[in-house]
Structure formats: C-alpha cells, structure tokens
PDB file of C-alpha atoms in Angstrom:
ATOM      1  CA  MET A   1      25.529  -6.412 -43.918  1.00  0.00           C
ATOM      2  CA  THR A   2      24.603  -9.892 -42.749  1.00  0.00           C
ATOM      3  CA  ALA A   3      28.000 -11.494 -43.186  1.00  0.00           C
ATOM      4  CA  ALA A   4      29.682 -13.379 -40.382  1.00  0.00           C
ATOM      5  CA  CYS A   5      33.165 -12.865 -39.072  1.00  0.00           C
ATOM      6  CA  PHE A   6      35.240 -15.599 -37.540  1.00  0.00           C
ATOM      7  CA  ALA A   7      38.383 -15.797 -35.464  1.00  0.00           C
ATOM      8  CA  ARG A   8      40.193 -18.537 -33.648  1.00  0.00           C
ATOM      9  CA  ILE A   9      41.760 -18.613 -30.219  1.00  0.00           C
ATOM     10  CA  ARG A  10      44.693 -20.802 -29.405  1.00  0.00           C
ATOM     11  CA  SER A  11      46.451 -21.553 -26.145  1.00  0.00           C
ATOM     12  CA  ALA A  12      49.178 -23.842 -24.927  1.00  0.00           C
ATOM     13  CA  ILE A  13      49.633 -25.738 -21.702  1.00  0.00           C
ATOM     14  CA  PHE A  14      52.848 -27.638 -21.264  1.00  0.00           C
ATOM     15  CA  MET A  15      54.350 -29.670 -18.459  1.00  0.00           C
ATOM     16  CA  ALA A  16      57.896 -30.951 -18.191  1.00  0.00           C
ATOM     17  CA  VAL A  17      58.475 -34.569 -17.258  1.00  0.00           C
ATOM     18  CA  PHE A  18      62.104 -35.288 -16.510  1.00  0.00           C
ATOM     19  CA  GLY A  19      63.486 -38.734 -17.265  1.00  0.00           C
ATOM     20  CA  CYS A  20      61.482 -41.437 -18.998  1.00  0.00           C
ATOM     21  CA  SER A  21      57.776 -41.144 -19.638  1.00  0.00           C
ATOM     22  CA  ALA A  22      55.204 -43.343 -21.332  1.00  0.00           C
ATOM     23  CA  PHE A  23      54.305 -42.601 -24.934  1.00  0.00           C
ATOM     24  CA  ALA A  24      50.734 -41.453 -25.457  1.00  0.00           C
ATOM     25  CA  PRO A  25      48.999 -41.171 -28.853  1.00  0.00           C
ATOM     26  CA  ALA A  26      47.745 -37.920 -30.296  1.00  0.00           C
ATOM     27  CA  GLY A  27      44.059 -37.192 -30.521  1.00  0.00           C
ATOM     28  CA  LEU A  28      41.124 -34.887 -30.229  1.00  0.00           C
ATOM     29  CA  SER A  29      39.865 -34.798 -26.663  1.00  0.00           C
ATOM     30  CA  THR A  30      36.192 -35.825 -26.714  1.00  0.00           C
ATOM     31  CA  ASP A  31      35.848 -36.946 -23.097  1.00  0.00           C
ATOM     32  CA  TYR A  32      33.992 -33.878 -21.900  1.00  0.00           C
ATOM     33  CA  GLY A  33      34.062 -35.006 -18.279  1.00  0.00           C
ATOM     34  CA  THR A  34      37.817 -34.502 -17.929  1.00  0.00           C
ATOM     35  CA  PRO A  35      39.129 -31.668 -15.731  1.00  0.00           C
ATOM     36  CA  GLU A  36      40.547 -29.973 -18.840  1.00  0.00           C
ATOM     37  CA  TRP A  37      37.194 -29.940 -20.622  1.00  0.00           C
ATOM     38  CA  GLN A  38      35.287 -28.977 -17.492  1.00  0.00           C
ATOM     39  CA  GLN A  39      37.549 -25.961 -17.131  1.00  0.00           C
ATOM     40  CA  GLU A  40      36.997 -25.046 -20.790  1.00  0.00           C
ATOM     41  CA  ILE A  41      33.219 -25.321 -20.436  1.00  0.00           C
ATOM     42  CA  SER A  42      33.216 -23.218 -17.267  1.00  0.00           C
ATOM     43  CA  GLN A  43      34.905 -20.445 -19.270  1.00  0.00           C
ATOM     44  CA  GLY A  44      32.407 -20.574 -22.134  1.00  0.00           C
ATOM     45  CA  TYR A  45      34.361 -22.878 -24.456  1.00  0.00           C
ATOM     46  CA  ILE A  46      31.927 -25.613 -25.447  1.00  0.00           C
ATOM     47  CA  PRO A  47      32.421 -28.707 -27.630  1.00  0.00           C
ATOM     48  CA  PHE A  48      31.673 -28.656 -31.345  1.00  0.00           C
ATOM     49  CA  LYS A  49      27.923 -28.614 -31.952  1.00  0.00           C
ATOM     50  CA  ARG A  50      25.045 -27.651 -34.204  1.00  0.00           C
ATOM     51  CA  LEU A  51      24.535 -23.930 -33.697  1.00  0.00           C
ATOM     52  CA  THR A  52      21.238 -22.622 -32.369  1.00  0.00           C
ATOM     53  CA  LEU A  53      20.004 -19.081 -31.864  1.00  0.00           C
ATOM     54  CA  GLU A  54      20.622 -19.472 -28.125  1.00  0.00           C
ATOM     55  CA  ASP A  55      24.367 -19.730 -28.824  1.00  0.00           C
ATOM     56  CA  PHE A  56      24.395 -16.084 -29.966  1.00  0.00           C
ATOM     57  CA  LYS A  57      24.119 -13.576 -27.171  1.00  0.00           C
ATOM     58  CA  ILE A  58      22.684 -10.184 -28.112  1.00  0.00           C
ATOM     59  CA  ASP A  59      25.351  -7.480 -28.215  1.00  0.00           C
ATOM     60  CA  ASP A  60      24.778  -4.401 -30.370  1.00  0.00           C
ATOM     61  CA  LYS A  61      28.262  -2.998 -29.705  1.00  0.00           C
ATOM     62  CA  ALA A  62      30.440  -6.018 -30.454  1.00  0.00           C
ATOM     63  CA  HIS A  63      31.720  -6.380 -34.028  1.00  0.00           C
ATOM     64  CA  PRO A  64      29.704  -3.484 -35.478  1.00  0.00           C
ATOM     65  CA  GLU A  65      30.543  -4.479 -39.059  1.00  0.00           C
ATOM     66  CA  VAL A  66      28.442  -7.665 -38.955  1.00  0.00           C
ATOM     67  CA  ALA A  67      25.009  -8.805 -37.800  1.00  0.00           C
ATOM     68  CA  MET A  68      26.171 -12.188 -36.486  1.00  0.00           C
ATOM     69  CA  TYR A  69      29.607 -13.216 -35.275  1.00  0.00           C
ATOM     70  CA  THR A  70      30.768 -16.776 -34.621  1.00  0.00           C
ATOM     71  CA  LEU A  71      33.970 -17.421 -32.707  1.00  0.00           C
ATOM     72  CA  GLY A  72      35.501 -20.878 -32.617  1.00  0.00           C
ATOM     73  CA  PHE A  73      38.502 -22.073 -30.656  1.00  0.00           C
ATOM     74  CA  ILE A  74      41.276 -24.635 -30.914  1.00  0.00           C
ATOM     75  CA  HIS A  75      43.196 -25.204 -27.694  1.00  0.00           C
ATOM     76  CA  TYR A  76      46.094 -27.593 -27.385  1.00  0.00           C
ATOM     77  CA  SER A  77      48.121 -29.080 -24.576  1.00  0.00           C
ATOM     78  CA  TYR A  78      51.098 -31.377 -24.425  1.00  0.00           C
ATOM     79  CA  ARG A  79      53.443 -33.187 -22.087  1.00  0.00           C
ATOM     80  CA  THR A  80      57.179 -33.357 -22.527  1.00  0.00           C
ATOM     81  CA  GLN A  81      60.195 -35.264 -21.379  1.00  0.00           C
ATOM     82  CA  VAL A  82      63.655 -33.774 -21.011  1.00  0.00           C
ATOM     83  CA  VAL A  83      66.752 -35.953 -21.359  1.00  0.00           C
ATOM     84  CA  GLN A  84      70.333 -34.890 -20.700  1.00  0.00           C
ATOM     85  CA  HIS A  85      73.123 -35.709 -23.159  1.00  0.00           C
ATOM     86  CA  GLY A  86      76.380 -34.447 -21.744  1.00  0.00           C
ATOM     87  CA  ARG A  87      75.974 -30.732 -21.159  1.00  0.00           C
ATOM     88  CA  TRP A  88      72.955 -30.512 -23.496  1.00  0.00           C
ATOM     89  CA  PHE A  89      69.314 -31.161 -22.699  1.00  0.00           C
ATOM     90  CA  THR A  90      66.736 -32.338 -25.243  1.00  0.00           C
ATOM     91  CA  ALA A  91      62.992 -31.756 -24.767  1.00  0.00           C
ATOM     92  CA  SER A  92      60.460 -33.770 -26.764  1.00  0.00           C
ATOM     93  CA  VAL A  93      56.674 -34.131 -26.884  1.00  0.00           C
ATOM     94  CA  THR A  94      55.291 -37.329 -25.342  1.00  0.00           C
ATOM     95  CA  GLU A  95      51.558 -36.532 -25.290  1.00  0.00           C
ATOM     96  CA  TRP A  96      49.486 -34.276 -27.533  1.00  0.00           C
ATOM     97  CA  GLN A  97      45.869 -33.252 -27.030  1.00  0.00           C
ATOM     98  CA  VAL A  98      43.526 -30.863 -28.831  1.00  0.00           C
ATOM     99  CA  ARG A  99      40.193 -29.426 -27.677  1.00  0.00           C
ATOM    100  CA  SER A 100      38.054 -27.439 -30.107  1.00  0.00           C
ATOM    101  CA  GLY A 101      34.568 -26.052 -30.479  1.00  0.00           C
ATOM    102  CA  LEU A 102      32.604 -22.835 -29.953  1.00  0.00           C
ATOM    103  CA  ASP A 103      33.578 -19.846 -27.832  1.00  0.00           C
ATOM    104  CA  ARG A 104      30.049 -19.013 -26.766  1.00  0.00           C
ATOM    105  CA  SER A 105      31.155 -16.045 -24.655  1.00  0.00           C
ATOM    106  CA  GLN A 106      32.253 -14.185 -27.809  1.00  0.00           C
ATOM    107  CA  THR A 107      29.591 -15.424 -30.250  1.00  0.00           C
ATOM    108  CA  THR A 108      27.083 -12.615 -30.787  1.00  0.00           C
ATOM    109  CA  ARG A 109      24.225 -11.190 -32.848  1.00  0.00           C
ATOM    110  CA  LYS A 110      22.558  -7.806 -33.176  1.00  0.00           C
ATOM    111  CA  SER A 111      19.185  -7.247 -31.544  1.00  0.00           C
ATOM    112  CA  TRP A 112      17.746  -5.755 -34.732  1.00  0.00           C
ATOM    113  CA  PHE A 113      18.770  -8.656 -36.974  1.00  0.00           C
ATOM    114  CA  GLN A 114      15.766 -10.878 -37.735  1.00  0.00           C
ATOM    115  CA  ASP A 115      16.835 -13.078 -40.672  1.00  0.00           C
ATOM    116  CA  THR A 116      18.765 -15.431 -38.408  1.00  0.00           C
ATOM    117  CA  ALA A 117      17.468 -18.695 -39.886  1.00  0.00           C
ATOM    118  CA  LYS A 118      19.105 -18.035 -43.271  1.00  0.00           C
ATOM    119  CA  ALA A 119      22.304 -16.778 -41.667  1.00  0.00           C
ATOM    120  CA  MET A 120      22.663 -19.824 -39.414  1.00  0.00           C
ATOM    121  CA  SER A 121      23.859 -22.084 -42.238  1.00  0.00           C
ATOM    122  CA  HIS A 122      26.671 -19.668 -43.023  1.00  0.00           C
ATOM    123  CA  GLU A 123      27.641 -19.418 -39.362  1.00  0.00           C
ATOM    124  CA  GLN A 124      27.709 -23.210 -39.058  1.00  0.00           C
ATOM    125  CA  GLY A 125      30.088 -23.306 -42.008  1.00  0.00           C
ATOM    126  CA  HIS A 126      32.562 -21.142 -40.095  1.00  0.00           C
ATOM    127  CA  LEU A 127      32.409 -23.425 -37.077  1.00  0.00           C
ATOM    128  CA  ASN A 128      32.702 -26.544 -39.256  1.00  0.00           C
ATOM    129  CA  LEU A 129      35.816 -25.177 -40.957  1.00  0.00           C
ATOM    130  CA  ASN A 130      37.409 -24.463 -37.603  1.00  0.00           C
ATOM    131  CA  GLU A 131      36.645 -27.990 -36.440  1.00  0.00           C
ATOM    132  CA  ILE A 132      38.261 -29.435 -39.563  1.00  0.00           C
ATOM    133  CA  TYR A 133      41.519 -27.692 -38.676  1.00  0.00           C
ATOM    134  CA  GLY A 134      41.138 -28.844 -35.088  1.00  0.00           C
ATOM    135  CA  ARG A 135      40.912 -32.436 -36.303  1.00  0.00           C
ATOM    136  CA  LEU A 136      43.910 -32.003 -38.596  1.00  0.00           C
ATOM    137  CA  LEU A 137      45.963 -30.622 -35.731  1.00  0.00           C
ATOM    138  CA  ALA A 138      44.793 -33.424 -33.438  1.00  0.00           C
ATOM    139  CA  ARG A 139      46.007 -36.018 -35.938  1.00  0.00           C
ATOM    140  CA  ARG A 140      49.603 -35.086 -35.295  1.00  0.00           C
ATOM    141  CA  GLY A 141      51.440 -37.633 -33.202  1.00  0.00           C
ATOM    142  CA  PRO A 142      54.047 -36.694 -30.597  1.00  0.00           C
ATOM    143  CA  LYS A 143      56.834 -37.960 -32.839  1.00  0.00           C
ATOM    144  CA  THR A 144      55.864 -35.518 -35.607  1.00  0.00           C
ATOM    145  CA  PHE A 145      57.045 -32.570 -33.522  1.00  0.00           C
ATOM    146  CA  PRO A 146      60.644 -31.351 -33.510  1.00  0.00           C
ATOM    147  CA  VAL A 147      62.723 -31.470 -30.355  1.00  0.00           C
ATOM    148  CA  GLY A 148      64.093 -28.526 -28.419  1.00  0.00           C
ATOM    149  CA  GLN A 149      67.663 -28.356 -27.190  1.00  0.00           C
ATOM    150  CA  GLY A 150      69.447 -26.135 -24.714  1.00  0.00           C
ATOM    151  CA  GLU A 151      72.088 -25.971 -22.024  1.00  0.00           C
ATOM    152  CA  SER A 152      69.419 -26.302 -19.320  1.00  0.00           C
ATOM    153  CA  PRO A 153      66.053 -28.074 -19.069  1.00  0.00           C
ATOM    154  CA  GLN A 154      64.283 -24.709 -19.145  1.00  0.00           C
ATOM    155  CA  ALA A 155      66.170 -23.616 -22.274  1.00  0.00           C
ATOM    156  CA  ALA A 156      65.321 -26.882 -24.029  1.00  0.00           C
ATOM    157  CA  LEU A 157      61.637 -26.490 -23.148  1.00  0.00           C
ATOM    158  CA  GLN A 158      61.597 -22.889 -24.350  1.00  0.00           C
ATOM    159  CA  THR A 159      63.138 -23.917 -27.671  1.00  0.00           C
ATOM    160  CA  LEU A 160      60.574 -26.693 -28.057  1.00  0.00           C
ATOM    161  CA  ALA A 161      57.705 -24.324 -27.228  1.00  0.00           C
ATOM    162  CA  ALA A 162      58.913 -21.837 -29.857  1.00  0.00           C
ATOM    163  CA  LYS A 163      59.049 -24.554 -32.517  1.00  0.00           C
ATOM    164  CA  ILE A 164      55.561 -25.790 -31.653  1.00  0.00           C
ATOM    165  CA  ALA A 165      54.267 -22.213 -31.783  1.00  0.00           C
ATOM    166  CA  LYS A 166      55.527 -21.912 -35.374  1.00  0.00           C
ATOM    167  CA  ILE A 167      53.657 -25.087 -36.324  1.00  0.00           C
ATOM    168  CA  ILE A 168      50.479 -23.803 -34.676  1.00  0.00           C
ATOM    169  CA  ASP A 169      50.885 -20.491 -36.496  1.00  0.00           C
ATOM    170  CA  TRP A 170      50.866 -22.384 -39.800  1.00  0.00           C
ATOM    171  CA  TYR A 171      47.571 -24.096 -38.926  1.00  0.00           C
ATOM    172  CA  TRP A 172      46.165 -20.774 -37.746  1.00  0.00           C
ATOM    173  CA  GLU A 173      47.082 -19.069 -41.022  1.00  0.00           C
ATOM    174  CA  GLN A 174      45.562 -21.889 -43.075  1.00  0.00           C
ATOM    175  CA  ASN A 175      42.367 -21.665 -41.026  1.00  0.00           C
ATOM    176  CA  ARG A 176      42.240 -17.864 -41.213  1.00  0.00           C
ATOM    177  CA  SER A 177      42.806 -17.879 -44.973  1.00  0.00           C
ATOM    178  CA  MET A 178      40.089 -20.475 -45.563  1.00  0.00           C
ATOM    179  CA  GLN A 179      37.618 -18.586 -43.363  1.00  0.00           C
ATOM    180  CA  ALA A 180      38.284 -15.366 -45.282  1.00  0.00           C
ATOM    181  CA  GLN A 181      37.880 -17.116 -48.641  1.00  0.00           C
ATOM    182  CA  TYR A 182      34.608 -18.636 -47.450  1.00  0.00           C
ATOM    183  CA  ASP A 183      33.228 -15.214 -46.541  1.00  0.00           C
ATOM    184  CA  GLU A 184      34.439 -13.653 -49.786  1.00  0.00           C
ATOM    185  CA  ASP A 185      33.076 -16.369 -52.070  1.00  0.00           C
ATOM    186  CA  THR A 186      29.673 -16.510 -50.382  1.00  0.00           C
ATOM    187  CA  ASP A 187      29.404 -12.755 -49.786  1.00  0.00           C
ATOM    188  CA  GLY A 188      28.959 -13.531 -46.116  1.00  0.00           C
ATOM    189  CA  GLY A 189      26.205 -16.037 -46.888  1.00  0.00           C
ATOM    190  CA  LEU A 190      24.219 -13.681 -49.128  1.00  0.00           C
ATOM    191  CA  ASP A 191      25.160 -15.539 -52.326  1.00  0.00           C
ATOM    192  CA  PHE A 192      22.949 -18.592 -51.865  1.00  0.00           C
ATOM    193  CA  LEU A 193      24.348 -20.554 -54.828  1.00  0.00           C
ATOM    194  CA  MET A 194      27.915 -20.146 -53.599  1.00  0.00           C
ATOM    195  CA  GLN A 195      26.788 -20.937 -50.065  1.00  0.00           C
ATOM    196  CA  GLU A 196      25.375 -24.259 -51.267  1.00  0.00           C
ATOM    197  CA  LYS A 197      28.614 -24.972 -53.137  1.00  0.00           C
ATOM    198  CA  TRP A 198      30.678 -24.282 -50.034  1.00  0.00           C
ATOM    199  CA  ASP A 199      28.318 -26.334 -47.861  1.00  0.00           C
ATOM    200  CA  ARG A 200      28.986 -29.354 -50.085  1.00  0.00           C
ATOM    201  CA  ALA A 201      32.737 -28.749 -50.095  1.00  0.00           C
ATOM    202  CA  ILE A 202      32.883 -28.352 -46.311  1.00  0.00           C
ATOM    203  CA  SER A 203      30.799 -31.501 -45.837  1.00  0.00           C
ATOM    204  CA  ALA A 204      33.239 -33.463 -48.011  1.00  0.00           C
ATOM    205  CA  ARG A 205      36.228 -32.151 -46.065  1.00  0.00           C
ATOM    206  CA  MET A 206      34.539 -33.061 -42.795  1.00  0.00           C
ATOM    207  CA  LYS A 207      34.151 -36.650 -43.974  1.00  0.00           C
ATOM    208  CA  ASN A 208      37.816 -36.738 -44.981  1.00  0.00           C
ATOM    209  CA  VAL A 209      38.858 -36.023 -41.389  1.00  0.00           C
ATOM    210  CA  GLY A 210      36.294 -38.385 -39.860  1.00  0.00           C
ATOM    211  CA  LEU A 211      33.990 -35.609 -38.701  1.00  0.00           C
ATOM    212  CA  SER A 212      30.216 -36.062 -38.746  1.00  0.00           C
ATOM    213  CA  GLU A 213      27.671 -33.293 -39.144  1.00  0.00           C
ATOM    214  CA  PRO A 214      26.718 -32.088 -35.658  1.00  0.00           C
TER     215      PRO A 214
END
C-alpha cells in the first residue's frame, strides 16, 4: 500500500503576567530567527515547505502499514494576565502565537519504495491541509478566548488552560477528520482523478487563508 498517514502534534507554552500587560495581536509566527523557532528547528520541527525526498528518512520499521508517512505539527504559545476582583482571580490571554510545519524527525519512507515521485503530491496535500488549520488557529485573536477564574492565580490559569485545550481539541479533530477523508477519497493517492480533485480543493482553501503554494 502506498498511502500516506498523517498525524499532528500540539503543545502549549504559557506564562502568567500579573497586573496590566500590553495587548498583542494574534498571528502565525514566520520570523524563523526567534528563539522559539530556533528551538523548534533544533528539535526537527521545520517551517512549512515544499516536500522533497530528503525530508523522508528511511525507516523500514516505522508505520509498517504505509510506504511513506508525513507528520506535520501545530504548536501554540500564549501569554496571560491575571487580575484580582475581590477574592476571585481572572486569567485572560494577551498574546497568541502559532508555529506550524513539518516534523522531519517523524517523517519517513520505506527503503524498498521506489515510486516516490507520484506519492509526493499526496504527501504534500497532507502537509498543506495541516498548514491550513495552523493558519485558521493563528487567526484567533486574544480576545476570542474565554477567561479562566479561580480563588487563586494558579487556579485561574489552570481553568484558562483547560478551556484553551478544549478549543485546540476542536481544531485537532477537524484536522484529523479532514486528513482521514483525504486519504479515503484518494485511496492514499492511488486514485489519480480524485487526487487531482483534492489538489484543486486544497489549493482553493489555501488561498482563502492567505497561504501560498510552497
């Protein structure tokens, strides 16, 4: 079987800022020289790109059900402020940042698989879909997130983190469902007519979120 599998990794980094803090807009982090991106890159998380054969390390044991496996990631981070109202504390998001792309450390192919050129278009579709959801998540502004409340700053932050996790889970499920439908409709890239149809649909969705072909 020459189908591709896809999964997404998510992580959260949050920092409490007590008192007043400046409002910062949401956005996809594309300054790859920042400490956050440099740390990602050092761990094998690289920015969204056009896939090449060199992105797929040979591993005959990983994901035995498929010949090629593409793993994307969407990582998010945010800053908060916590304000006290009587005996209650309220935590809110003041900055929101998303980093997304390819997890090269987990992207693999089998040594015996030779028809990589035809499979590459299908693999790129998986990565493009992931990037679309990364852009959608990045569009959220700090004020679109709920607040967290508690009887201590820590409790308020924990409540906020739990609410954000539920929102992220929704994006994850939408992404996962779309990836699965893509594989099913295209028979893992083996149905060339359906692959072309999906390529056009993905390209249109990329334009809708301001994303250019890599």
